[in-house]
Coordinates of C-alpha atoms in Angstrom, one line a residue:
X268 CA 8.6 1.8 35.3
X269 CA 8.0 -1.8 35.0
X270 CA 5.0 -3.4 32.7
X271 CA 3.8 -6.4 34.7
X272 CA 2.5 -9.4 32.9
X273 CA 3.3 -8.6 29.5
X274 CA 2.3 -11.0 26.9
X275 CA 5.5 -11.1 24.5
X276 CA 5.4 -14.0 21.9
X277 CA 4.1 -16.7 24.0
X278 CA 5.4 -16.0 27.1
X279 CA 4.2 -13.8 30.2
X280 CA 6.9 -11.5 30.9
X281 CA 7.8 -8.4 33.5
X282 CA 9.4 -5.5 31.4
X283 CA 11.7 -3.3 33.3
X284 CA 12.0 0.4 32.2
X285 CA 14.7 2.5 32.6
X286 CA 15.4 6.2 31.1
X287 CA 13.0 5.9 28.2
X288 CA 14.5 2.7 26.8
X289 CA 13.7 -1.4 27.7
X290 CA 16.3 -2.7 30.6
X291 CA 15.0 -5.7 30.5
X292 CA 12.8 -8.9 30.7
X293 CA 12.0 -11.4 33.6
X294 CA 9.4 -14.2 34.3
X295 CA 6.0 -12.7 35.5
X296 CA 5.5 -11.7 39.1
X297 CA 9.4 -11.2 39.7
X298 CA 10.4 -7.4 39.2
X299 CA 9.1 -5.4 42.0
X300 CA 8.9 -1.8 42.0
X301 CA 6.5 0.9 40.5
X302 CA 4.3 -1.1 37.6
X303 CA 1.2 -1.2 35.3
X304 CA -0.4 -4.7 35.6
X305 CA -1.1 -5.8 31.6
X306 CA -2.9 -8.8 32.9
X307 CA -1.6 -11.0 29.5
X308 CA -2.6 -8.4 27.2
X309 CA 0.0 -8.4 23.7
X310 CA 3.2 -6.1 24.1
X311 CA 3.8 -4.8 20.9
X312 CA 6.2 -1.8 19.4
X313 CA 4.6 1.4 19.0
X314 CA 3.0 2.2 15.6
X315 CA 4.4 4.3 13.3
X316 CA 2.9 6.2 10.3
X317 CA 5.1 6.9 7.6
X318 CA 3.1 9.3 5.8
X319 CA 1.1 11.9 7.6
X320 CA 0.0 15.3 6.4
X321 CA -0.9 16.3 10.2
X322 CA -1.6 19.8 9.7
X323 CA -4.0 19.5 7.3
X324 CA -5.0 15.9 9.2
X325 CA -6.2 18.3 12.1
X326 CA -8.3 20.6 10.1
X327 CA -10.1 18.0 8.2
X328 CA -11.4 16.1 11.5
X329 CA -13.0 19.9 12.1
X330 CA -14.6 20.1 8.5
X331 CA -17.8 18.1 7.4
X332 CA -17.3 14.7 5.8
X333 CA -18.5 13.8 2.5
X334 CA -17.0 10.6 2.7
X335 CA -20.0 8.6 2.0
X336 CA -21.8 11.1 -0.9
X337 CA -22.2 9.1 -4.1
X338 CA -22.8 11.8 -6.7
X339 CA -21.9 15.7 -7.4
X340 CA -25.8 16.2 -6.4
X341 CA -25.9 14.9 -3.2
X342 CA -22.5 16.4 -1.8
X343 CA -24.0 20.1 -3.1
X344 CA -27.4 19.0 -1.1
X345 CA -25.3 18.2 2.1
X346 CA -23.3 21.7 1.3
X347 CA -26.9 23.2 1.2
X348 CA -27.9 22.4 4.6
X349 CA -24.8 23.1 6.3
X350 CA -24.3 26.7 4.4
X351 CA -28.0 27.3 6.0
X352 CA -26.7 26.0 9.1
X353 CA -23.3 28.2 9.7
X354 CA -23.9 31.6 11.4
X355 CA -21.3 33.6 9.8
X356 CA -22.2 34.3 6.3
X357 CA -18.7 35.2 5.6
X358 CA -16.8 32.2 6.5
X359 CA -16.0 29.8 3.7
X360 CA -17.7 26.4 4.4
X361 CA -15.7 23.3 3.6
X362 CA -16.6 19.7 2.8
X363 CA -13.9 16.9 2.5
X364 CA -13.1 13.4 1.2
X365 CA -15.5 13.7 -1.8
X366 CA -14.6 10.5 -4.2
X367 CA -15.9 12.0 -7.5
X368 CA -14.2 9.7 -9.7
X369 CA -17.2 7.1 -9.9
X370 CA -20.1 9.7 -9.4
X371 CA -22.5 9.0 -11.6
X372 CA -23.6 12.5 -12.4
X373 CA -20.2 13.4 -13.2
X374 CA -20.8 17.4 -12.6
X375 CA -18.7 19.1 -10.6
X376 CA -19.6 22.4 -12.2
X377 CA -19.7 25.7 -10.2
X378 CA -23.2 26.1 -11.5
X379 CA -24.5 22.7 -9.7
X380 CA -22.5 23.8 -6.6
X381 CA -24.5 27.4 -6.7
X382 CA -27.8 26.2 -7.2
X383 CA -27.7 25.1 -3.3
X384 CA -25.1 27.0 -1.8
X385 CA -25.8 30.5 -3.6
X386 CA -23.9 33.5 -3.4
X387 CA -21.5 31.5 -0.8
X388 CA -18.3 30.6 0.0
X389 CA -18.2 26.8 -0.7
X390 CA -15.4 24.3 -0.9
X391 CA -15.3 20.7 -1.7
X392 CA -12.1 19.0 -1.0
X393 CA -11.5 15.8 -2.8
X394 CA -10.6 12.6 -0.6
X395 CA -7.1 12.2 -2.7
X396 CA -6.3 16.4 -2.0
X397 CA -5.4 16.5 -5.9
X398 CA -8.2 18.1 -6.6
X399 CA -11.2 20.8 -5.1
X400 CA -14.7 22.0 -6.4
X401 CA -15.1 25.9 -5.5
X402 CA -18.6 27.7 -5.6
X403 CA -18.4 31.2 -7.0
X404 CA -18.1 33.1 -4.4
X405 CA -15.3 31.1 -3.4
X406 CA -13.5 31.2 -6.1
X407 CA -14.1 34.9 -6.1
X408 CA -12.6 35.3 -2.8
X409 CA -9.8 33.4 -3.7
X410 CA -8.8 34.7 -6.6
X411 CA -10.0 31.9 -9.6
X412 CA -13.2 34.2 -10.7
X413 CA -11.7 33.3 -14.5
X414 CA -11.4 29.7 -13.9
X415 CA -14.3 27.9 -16.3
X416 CA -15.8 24.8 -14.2
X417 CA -14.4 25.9 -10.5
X418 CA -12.6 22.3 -10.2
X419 CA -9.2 22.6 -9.4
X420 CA -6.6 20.3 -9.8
X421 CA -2.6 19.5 -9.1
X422 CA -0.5 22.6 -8.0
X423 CA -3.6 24.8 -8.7
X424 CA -5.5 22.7 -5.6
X425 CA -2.3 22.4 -3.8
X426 CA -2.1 26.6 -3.6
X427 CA -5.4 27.0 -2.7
X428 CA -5.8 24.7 0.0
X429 CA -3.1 26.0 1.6
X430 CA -4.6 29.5 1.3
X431 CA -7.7 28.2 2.6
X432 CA -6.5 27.1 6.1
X433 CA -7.6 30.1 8.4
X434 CA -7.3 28.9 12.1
X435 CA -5.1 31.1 13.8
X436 CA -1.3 29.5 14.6
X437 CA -2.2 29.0 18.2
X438 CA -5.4 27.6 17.8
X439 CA -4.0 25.2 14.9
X440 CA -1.7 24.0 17.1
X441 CA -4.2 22.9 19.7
X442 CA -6.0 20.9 17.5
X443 CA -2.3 19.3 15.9
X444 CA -2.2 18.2 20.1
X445 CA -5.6 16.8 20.0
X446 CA -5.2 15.0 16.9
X447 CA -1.8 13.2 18.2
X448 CA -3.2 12.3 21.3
X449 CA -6.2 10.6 18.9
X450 CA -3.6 8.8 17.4
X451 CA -1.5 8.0 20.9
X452 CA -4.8 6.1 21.0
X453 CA -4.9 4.3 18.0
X454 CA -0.9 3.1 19.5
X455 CA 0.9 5.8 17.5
X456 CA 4.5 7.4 18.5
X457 CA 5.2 8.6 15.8
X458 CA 4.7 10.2 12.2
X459 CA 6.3 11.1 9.2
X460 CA 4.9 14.8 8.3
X461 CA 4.7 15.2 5.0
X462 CA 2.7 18.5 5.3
X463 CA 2.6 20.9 2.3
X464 CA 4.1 23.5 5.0
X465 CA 7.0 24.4 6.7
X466 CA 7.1 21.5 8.5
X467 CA 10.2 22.2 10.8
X468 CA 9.2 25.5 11.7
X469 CA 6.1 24.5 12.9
X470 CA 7.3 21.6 14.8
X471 CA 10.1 23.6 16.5
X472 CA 7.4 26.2 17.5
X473 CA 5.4 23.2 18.8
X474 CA 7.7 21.3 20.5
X475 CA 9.3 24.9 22.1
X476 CA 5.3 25.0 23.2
X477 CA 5.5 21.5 25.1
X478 CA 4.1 19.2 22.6
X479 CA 5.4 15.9 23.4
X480 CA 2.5 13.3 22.5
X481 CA 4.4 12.1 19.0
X482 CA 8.0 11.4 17.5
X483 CA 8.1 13.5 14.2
X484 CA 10.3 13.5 11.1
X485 CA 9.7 17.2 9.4
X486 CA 9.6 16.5 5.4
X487 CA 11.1 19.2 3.5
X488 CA 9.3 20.6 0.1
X489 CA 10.7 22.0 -2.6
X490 CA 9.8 25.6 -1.5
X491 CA 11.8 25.1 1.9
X492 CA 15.1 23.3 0.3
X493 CA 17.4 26.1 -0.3
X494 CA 16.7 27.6 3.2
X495 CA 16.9 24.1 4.9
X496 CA 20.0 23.7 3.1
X497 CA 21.2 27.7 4.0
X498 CA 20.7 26.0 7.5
X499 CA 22.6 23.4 7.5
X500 CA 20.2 20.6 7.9
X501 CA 20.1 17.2 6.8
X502 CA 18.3 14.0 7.7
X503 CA 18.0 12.6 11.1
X504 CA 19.0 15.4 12.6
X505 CA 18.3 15.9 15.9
X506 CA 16.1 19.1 16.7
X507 CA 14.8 19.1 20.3
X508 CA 17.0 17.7 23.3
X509 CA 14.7 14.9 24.2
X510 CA 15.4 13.4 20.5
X511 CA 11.2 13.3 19.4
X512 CA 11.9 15.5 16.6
X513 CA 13.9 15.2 13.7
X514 CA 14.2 16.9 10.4
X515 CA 12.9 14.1 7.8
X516 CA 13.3 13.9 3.1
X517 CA 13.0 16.1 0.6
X518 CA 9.5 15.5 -0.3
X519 CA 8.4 16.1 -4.5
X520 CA 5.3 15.2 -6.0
X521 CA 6.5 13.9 -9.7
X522 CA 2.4 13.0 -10.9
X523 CA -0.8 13.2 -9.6
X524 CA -3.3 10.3 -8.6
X525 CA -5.7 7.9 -9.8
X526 CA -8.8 9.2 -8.2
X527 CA -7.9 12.7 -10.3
X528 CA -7.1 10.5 -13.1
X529 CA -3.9 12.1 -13.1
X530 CA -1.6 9.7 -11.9
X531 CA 0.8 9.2 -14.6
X532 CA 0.4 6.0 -16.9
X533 CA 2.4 4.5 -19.4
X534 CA -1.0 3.9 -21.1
X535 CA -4.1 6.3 -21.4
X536 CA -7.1 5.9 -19.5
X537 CA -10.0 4.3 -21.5
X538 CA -11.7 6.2 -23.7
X539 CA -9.2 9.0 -24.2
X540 CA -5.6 10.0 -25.2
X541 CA -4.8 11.2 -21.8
X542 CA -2.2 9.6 -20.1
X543 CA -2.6 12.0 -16.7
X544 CA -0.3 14.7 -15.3
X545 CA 3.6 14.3 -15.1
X546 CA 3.7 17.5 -12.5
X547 CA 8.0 17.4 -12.7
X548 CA 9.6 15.9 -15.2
X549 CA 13.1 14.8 -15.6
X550 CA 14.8 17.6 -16.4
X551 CA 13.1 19.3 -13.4
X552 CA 13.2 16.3 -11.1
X553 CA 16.9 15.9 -11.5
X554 CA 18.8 18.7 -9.8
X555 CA 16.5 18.8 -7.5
X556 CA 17.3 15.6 -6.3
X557 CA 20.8 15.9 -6.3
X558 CA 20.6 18.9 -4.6
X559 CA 19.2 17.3 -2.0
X560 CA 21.2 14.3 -1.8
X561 CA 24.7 16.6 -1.8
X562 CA 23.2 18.1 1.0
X563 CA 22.7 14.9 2.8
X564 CA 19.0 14.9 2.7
X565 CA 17.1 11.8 2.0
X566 CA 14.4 10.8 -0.6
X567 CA 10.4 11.0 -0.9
X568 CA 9.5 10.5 -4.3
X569 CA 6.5 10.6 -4.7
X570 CA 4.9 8.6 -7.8
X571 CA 1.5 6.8 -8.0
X572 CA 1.3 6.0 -12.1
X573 CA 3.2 3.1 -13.4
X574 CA 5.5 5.9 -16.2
X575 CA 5.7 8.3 -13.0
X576 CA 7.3 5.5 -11.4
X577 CA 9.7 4.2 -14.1
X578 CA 10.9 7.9 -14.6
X579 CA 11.4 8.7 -10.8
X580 CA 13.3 5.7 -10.9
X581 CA 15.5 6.7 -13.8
X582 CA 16.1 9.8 -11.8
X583 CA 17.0 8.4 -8.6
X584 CA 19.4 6.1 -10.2
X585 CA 21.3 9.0 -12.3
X586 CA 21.4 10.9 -8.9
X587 CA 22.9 7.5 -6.6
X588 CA 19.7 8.8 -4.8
X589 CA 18.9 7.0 -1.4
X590 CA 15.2 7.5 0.4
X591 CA 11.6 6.3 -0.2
X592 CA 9.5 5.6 -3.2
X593 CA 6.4 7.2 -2.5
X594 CA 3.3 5.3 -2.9
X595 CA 4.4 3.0 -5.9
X596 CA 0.4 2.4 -6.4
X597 CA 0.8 1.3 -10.0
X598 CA 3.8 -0.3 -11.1
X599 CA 5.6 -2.2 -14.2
X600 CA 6.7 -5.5 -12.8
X601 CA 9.9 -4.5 -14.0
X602 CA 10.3 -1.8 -12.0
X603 CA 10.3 -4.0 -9.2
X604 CA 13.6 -5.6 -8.8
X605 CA 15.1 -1.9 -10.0
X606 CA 13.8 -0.4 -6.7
X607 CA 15.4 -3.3 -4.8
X608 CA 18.5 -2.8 -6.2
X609 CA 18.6 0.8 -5.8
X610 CA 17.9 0.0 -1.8
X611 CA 14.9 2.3 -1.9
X612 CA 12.1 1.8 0.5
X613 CA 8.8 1.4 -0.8
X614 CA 6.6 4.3 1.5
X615 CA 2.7 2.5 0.9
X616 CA -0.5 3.1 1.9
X617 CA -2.6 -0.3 1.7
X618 CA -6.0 1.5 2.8
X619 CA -6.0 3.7 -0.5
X620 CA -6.2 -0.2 -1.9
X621 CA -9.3 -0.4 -0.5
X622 CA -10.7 3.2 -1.1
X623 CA -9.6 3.0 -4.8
X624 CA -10.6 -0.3 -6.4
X625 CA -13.7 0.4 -7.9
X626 CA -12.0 3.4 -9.6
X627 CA -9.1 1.1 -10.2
X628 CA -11.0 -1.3 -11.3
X629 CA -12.6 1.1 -14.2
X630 CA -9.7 3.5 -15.1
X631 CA -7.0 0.9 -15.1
X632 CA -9.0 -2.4 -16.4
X633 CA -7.0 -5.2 -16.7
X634 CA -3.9 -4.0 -15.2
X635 CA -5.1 -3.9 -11.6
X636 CA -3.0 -7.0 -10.8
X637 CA -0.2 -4.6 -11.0
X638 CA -1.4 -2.1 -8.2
X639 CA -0.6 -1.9 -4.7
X640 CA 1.7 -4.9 -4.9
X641 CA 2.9 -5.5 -1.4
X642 CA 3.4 -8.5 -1.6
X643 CA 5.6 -8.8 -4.5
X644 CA 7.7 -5.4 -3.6
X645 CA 8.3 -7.6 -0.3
X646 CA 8.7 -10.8 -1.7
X647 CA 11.6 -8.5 -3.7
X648 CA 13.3 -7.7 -0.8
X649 CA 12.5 -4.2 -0.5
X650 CA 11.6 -2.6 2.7
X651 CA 7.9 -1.5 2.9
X652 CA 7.0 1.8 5.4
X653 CA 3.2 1.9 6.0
X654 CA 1.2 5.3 6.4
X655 CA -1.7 6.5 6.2
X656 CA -1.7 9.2 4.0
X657 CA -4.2 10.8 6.2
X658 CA -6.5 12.9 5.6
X659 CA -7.1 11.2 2.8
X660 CA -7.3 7.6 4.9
X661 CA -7.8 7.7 8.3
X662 CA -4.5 8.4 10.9
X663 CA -5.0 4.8 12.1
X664 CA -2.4 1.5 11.8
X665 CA -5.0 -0.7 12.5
X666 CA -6.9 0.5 9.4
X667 CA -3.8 0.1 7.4
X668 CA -2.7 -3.2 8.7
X669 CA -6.1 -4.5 8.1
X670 CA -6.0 -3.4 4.8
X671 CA -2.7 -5.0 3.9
X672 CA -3.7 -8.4 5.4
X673 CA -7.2 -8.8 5.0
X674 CA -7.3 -6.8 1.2
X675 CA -11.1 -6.7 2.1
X676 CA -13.1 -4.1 3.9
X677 CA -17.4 -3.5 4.2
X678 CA -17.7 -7.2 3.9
X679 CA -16.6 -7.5 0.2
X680 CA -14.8 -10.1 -1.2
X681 CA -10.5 -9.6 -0.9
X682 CA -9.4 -7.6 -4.0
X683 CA -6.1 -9.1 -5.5
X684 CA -5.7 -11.1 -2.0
X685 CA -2.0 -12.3 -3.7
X686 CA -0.8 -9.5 -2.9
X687 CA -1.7 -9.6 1.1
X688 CA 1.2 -10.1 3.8
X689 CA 0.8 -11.4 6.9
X690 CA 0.0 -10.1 10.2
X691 CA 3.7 -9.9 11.5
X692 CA 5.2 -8.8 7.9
X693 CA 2.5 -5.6 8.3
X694 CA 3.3 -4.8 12.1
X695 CA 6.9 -4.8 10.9
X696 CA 5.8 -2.1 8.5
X697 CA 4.2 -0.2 10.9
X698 CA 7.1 -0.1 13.4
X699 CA 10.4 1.5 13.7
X700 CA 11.7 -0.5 16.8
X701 CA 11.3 -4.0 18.5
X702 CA 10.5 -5.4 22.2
X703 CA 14.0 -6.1 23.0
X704 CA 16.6 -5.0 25.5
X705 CA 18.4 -1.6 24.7
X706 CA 15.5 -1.1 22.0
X707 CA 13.0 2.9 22.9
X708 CA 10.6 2.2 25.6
X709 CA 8.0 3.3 22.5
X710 CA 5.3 0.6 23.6
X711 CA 1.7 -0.8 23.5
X712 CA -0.6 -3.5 25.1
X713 CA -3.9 -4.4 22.7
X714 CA -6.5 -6.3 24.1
X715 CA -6.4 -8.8 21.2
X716 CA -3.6 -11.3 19.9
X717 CA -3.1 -9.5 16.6
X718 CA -1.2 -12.2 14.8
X719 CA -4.5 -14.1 14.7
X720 CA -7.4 -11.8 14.4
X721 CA -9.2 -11.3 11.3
X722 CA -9.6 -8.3 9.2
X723 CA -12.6 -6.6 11.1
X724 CA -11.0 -7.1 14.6
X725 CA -7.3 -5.9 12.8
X726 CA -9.5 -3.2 12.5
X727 CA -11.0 -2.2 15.3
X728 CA -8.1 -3.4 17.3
X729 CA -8.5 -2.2 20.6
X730 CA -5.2 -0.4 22.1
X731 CA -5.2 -0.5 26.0
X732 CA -1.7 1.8 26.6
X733 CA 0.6 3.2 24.9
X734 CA 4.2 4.8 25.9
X735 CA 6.7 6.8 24.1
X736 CA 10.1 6.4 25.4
X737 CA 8.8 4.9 28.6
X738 CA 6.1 8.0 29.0
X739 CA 2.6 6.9 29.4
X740 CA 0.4 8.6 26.2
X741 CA -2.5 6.7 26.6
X742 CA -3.9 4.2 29.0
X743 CA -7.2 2.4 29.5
X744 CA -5.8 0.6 32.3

């Protein structure tokens, strides 16, 4: 293939293609053979997502969006009218991305919940996943009849949700294929999965099924280790013969998050004596991570309060641990210069900047200068891999490099715009190769020059084509 008037830097370019990698560059109008015409529009590396929980991803963009409710009242009213509106009385009815940590009401009781739904099956799922509201009856069906308020958080919300998924495998995986090609789209080639699932049996059984839209690294949980391990597997290995998937870290969850309230904080939130949820401590966290790293299995520690992250980071260092530091939302400055010198990669999501501020604005007052420091965990030297998170941002780079550039979103005023990066330092972040000779053919053309457009076209950055290893996943053209 070659890609004909390619805008690269500040040049206009022919890119030859050969066997799913680049073979080359020449002037425009001089390579001759079969081509797509890019007519000057930007050449860039295809985006990456570092931090995907795609399974879930898929189910959520089939469940009703609460996204935009702004109290306990009005998400059991839209509940109401969508419990009214579903055929099967049996079928549990779910609601996602609920933000409940600035609701005004503050009740996410079962009792407000049954008042609209009744005697049904009802469950809220909160934008962060840390946390769930169940009606009655759900929590009847489930199994949590005891539980006293019907909110569940941490490990408890973790079990259920995975209990809750009820799309048979095959169908499941049809909607996995239609979200990837949404995010072939958006200029994505590939994800991190960090799915709470047996991530490389499903993408073997996917990929044996002809899925091909995405390059995957499979995360490993802690419930999976011992058989990965009985396996023989280990990081960046290769598990399909045209190289798209790959078995990715050991993935552990060592606190909660701030939307919960239970990321983990050296200091309490105000007006109480809670300091939120270590979920593994030390003593826990330890072997597990050297079992991991003897087996030579990388990293993903994820820690979002400022004393998850200093302990994770004791941990990793007593292990000579190598990987990512998961989120690293709320930090000591400290702690900075030990994750550089521990050569961890910091794994961020700069939308959840955006989505949290008001909350971090109220439970961490005063501090917030010490959240979601890109730049300073750059200027440090350390590596930052960008993601999504999704579902609880959207599966979109364009969101995320906004985000980490602009800091602003809705028209508000940047929040903490010190700690932005620029355009390139983000697209870095958001890649995994470069549009150079002998580099993957994984490529896109956008319509705008993304080095100098503003936030809101960052945004809404249009993507004309994109190809993975020289394979056309999406195209406009």
């Amino acid at each position: 293939m070659i890609l004909r008037n390619a805008r690269v830097g500040d040049q206009l370019v022919d890119v030859e293609i050969n066997d799913g990698s680049i073979a080359g560059f020449r002037p425009a109008g001089t390579i001759t053979g079969e081509s797509l015409d890019l007519d000057g529009r930007w050449l860039l590396p295809g985006m990456w997502d570092h931090h995907v929980h795609f399974g879930e991803w898929a189910y959520t963009l089939r469940r009703i969006d609460l996204s935009r409710v702004t109290s306990a009242a009005e998400a059991a009213g839209v509940m109401k009218l969508h419990v009214h509106a579903q055929e099967d009385p049996n079928e549990t009815v779910v609601g996602v991305g609920i933000r409940d940590a600035l609701w005004p009401d503050n009740a996410s009781t079962r009792q407000l919940l049954d008042a609209a739904v009744g005697d049904r099956s009802v469950v809220l799922i909160n934008s962060d996943l840390h946390s769930c509201w169940l009606s009655t009856a759900a929590a009847r069906a489930y199994g949590y009849t005891d539980h006293p308020t019907g909110l569940l958080q941490e490990d408890d919300c973790f079990d259920f949700v995975a209990r809750l998924k009820q799309a048979p495998t095959e169908q499941h995986d049809e909607w996995v294929r239609d979200a990837a090609l949404a995010a072939a789209a958006r200029g994505i080639v590939g994800i991190t999965d960090l799915d709470m699932a047996p991530n490389i049996d499903n993408w073997t059984r996917r990929f044996g099924n002809g899925f091909d839209v995405l390059r995957v690294d499979a995360a490993i949980y802690t419930q999976y280790l011992d058989q990965a391990i009985e396996d023989g597997r280990f990081s960046g290995e290769t598990l399909t013969d045209d190289g798209l998937l790959r078995v990715g870290s050991f993935k552990i969850l060592t606190d909660g998050s701030l939307g919960t309230r239970t990321a983990f904080c050296v200091d309490p939130y105000p007006g109480t004596h809670d300091h939120g949820l270590l979920t593994v401590p030390p003593d826990r966290l330890m072997p597990l991570l050297r079992k991991a790293m003897d087996a030579r299995i990388l990293l993903t520690v994820h820690a979002i309060g400022d004393e998850a992250n200093r302990l994770a980071l004791d941990a990793i260092e007593a292990v000579g641990g190598r990987g990512n530091i998961e989120h690293a939302q709320l930090l000591r400055r400290e702690d900075i210069p030990r994750i550089a010198a521990l050569g961890l990669a910091a794994s961020v999501q700069p939308e959840h900047a955006m989505d949290d501020r008001d909350i971090a604005d109220q439970y961490w007052a005063g501090r917030t200068d010490r959240s979601f420091m890109l730049r300073s965990l750059l200027d440090a030297g350390i590596e930052l891999r960008f993601g999504s998170d999704a579902p609880v941002a959207p599966l979109d780079p364009w969101i995320t490099i906004s985000a980490a550039v602009s800091r602003a979103r809705d028209g508000r005023e940047p929040w903490h715009p010190e700690q932005a990066v620029t355009a390139s330092e983000a697209i870095t972040a958001s890649t995994r190769s470069r549009v150079a000779e002998g580099e993957p053919a994984d490529l896109i053309a956008v319509e705008l020059d993304p080095y100098s457009a503003d936030g809101e076209q960052l945004r809404s950055m249009p993507v004309a084509l994109t190809l993975l290893a020289g394979r056309v996943t999406h195209s406009t053209l």
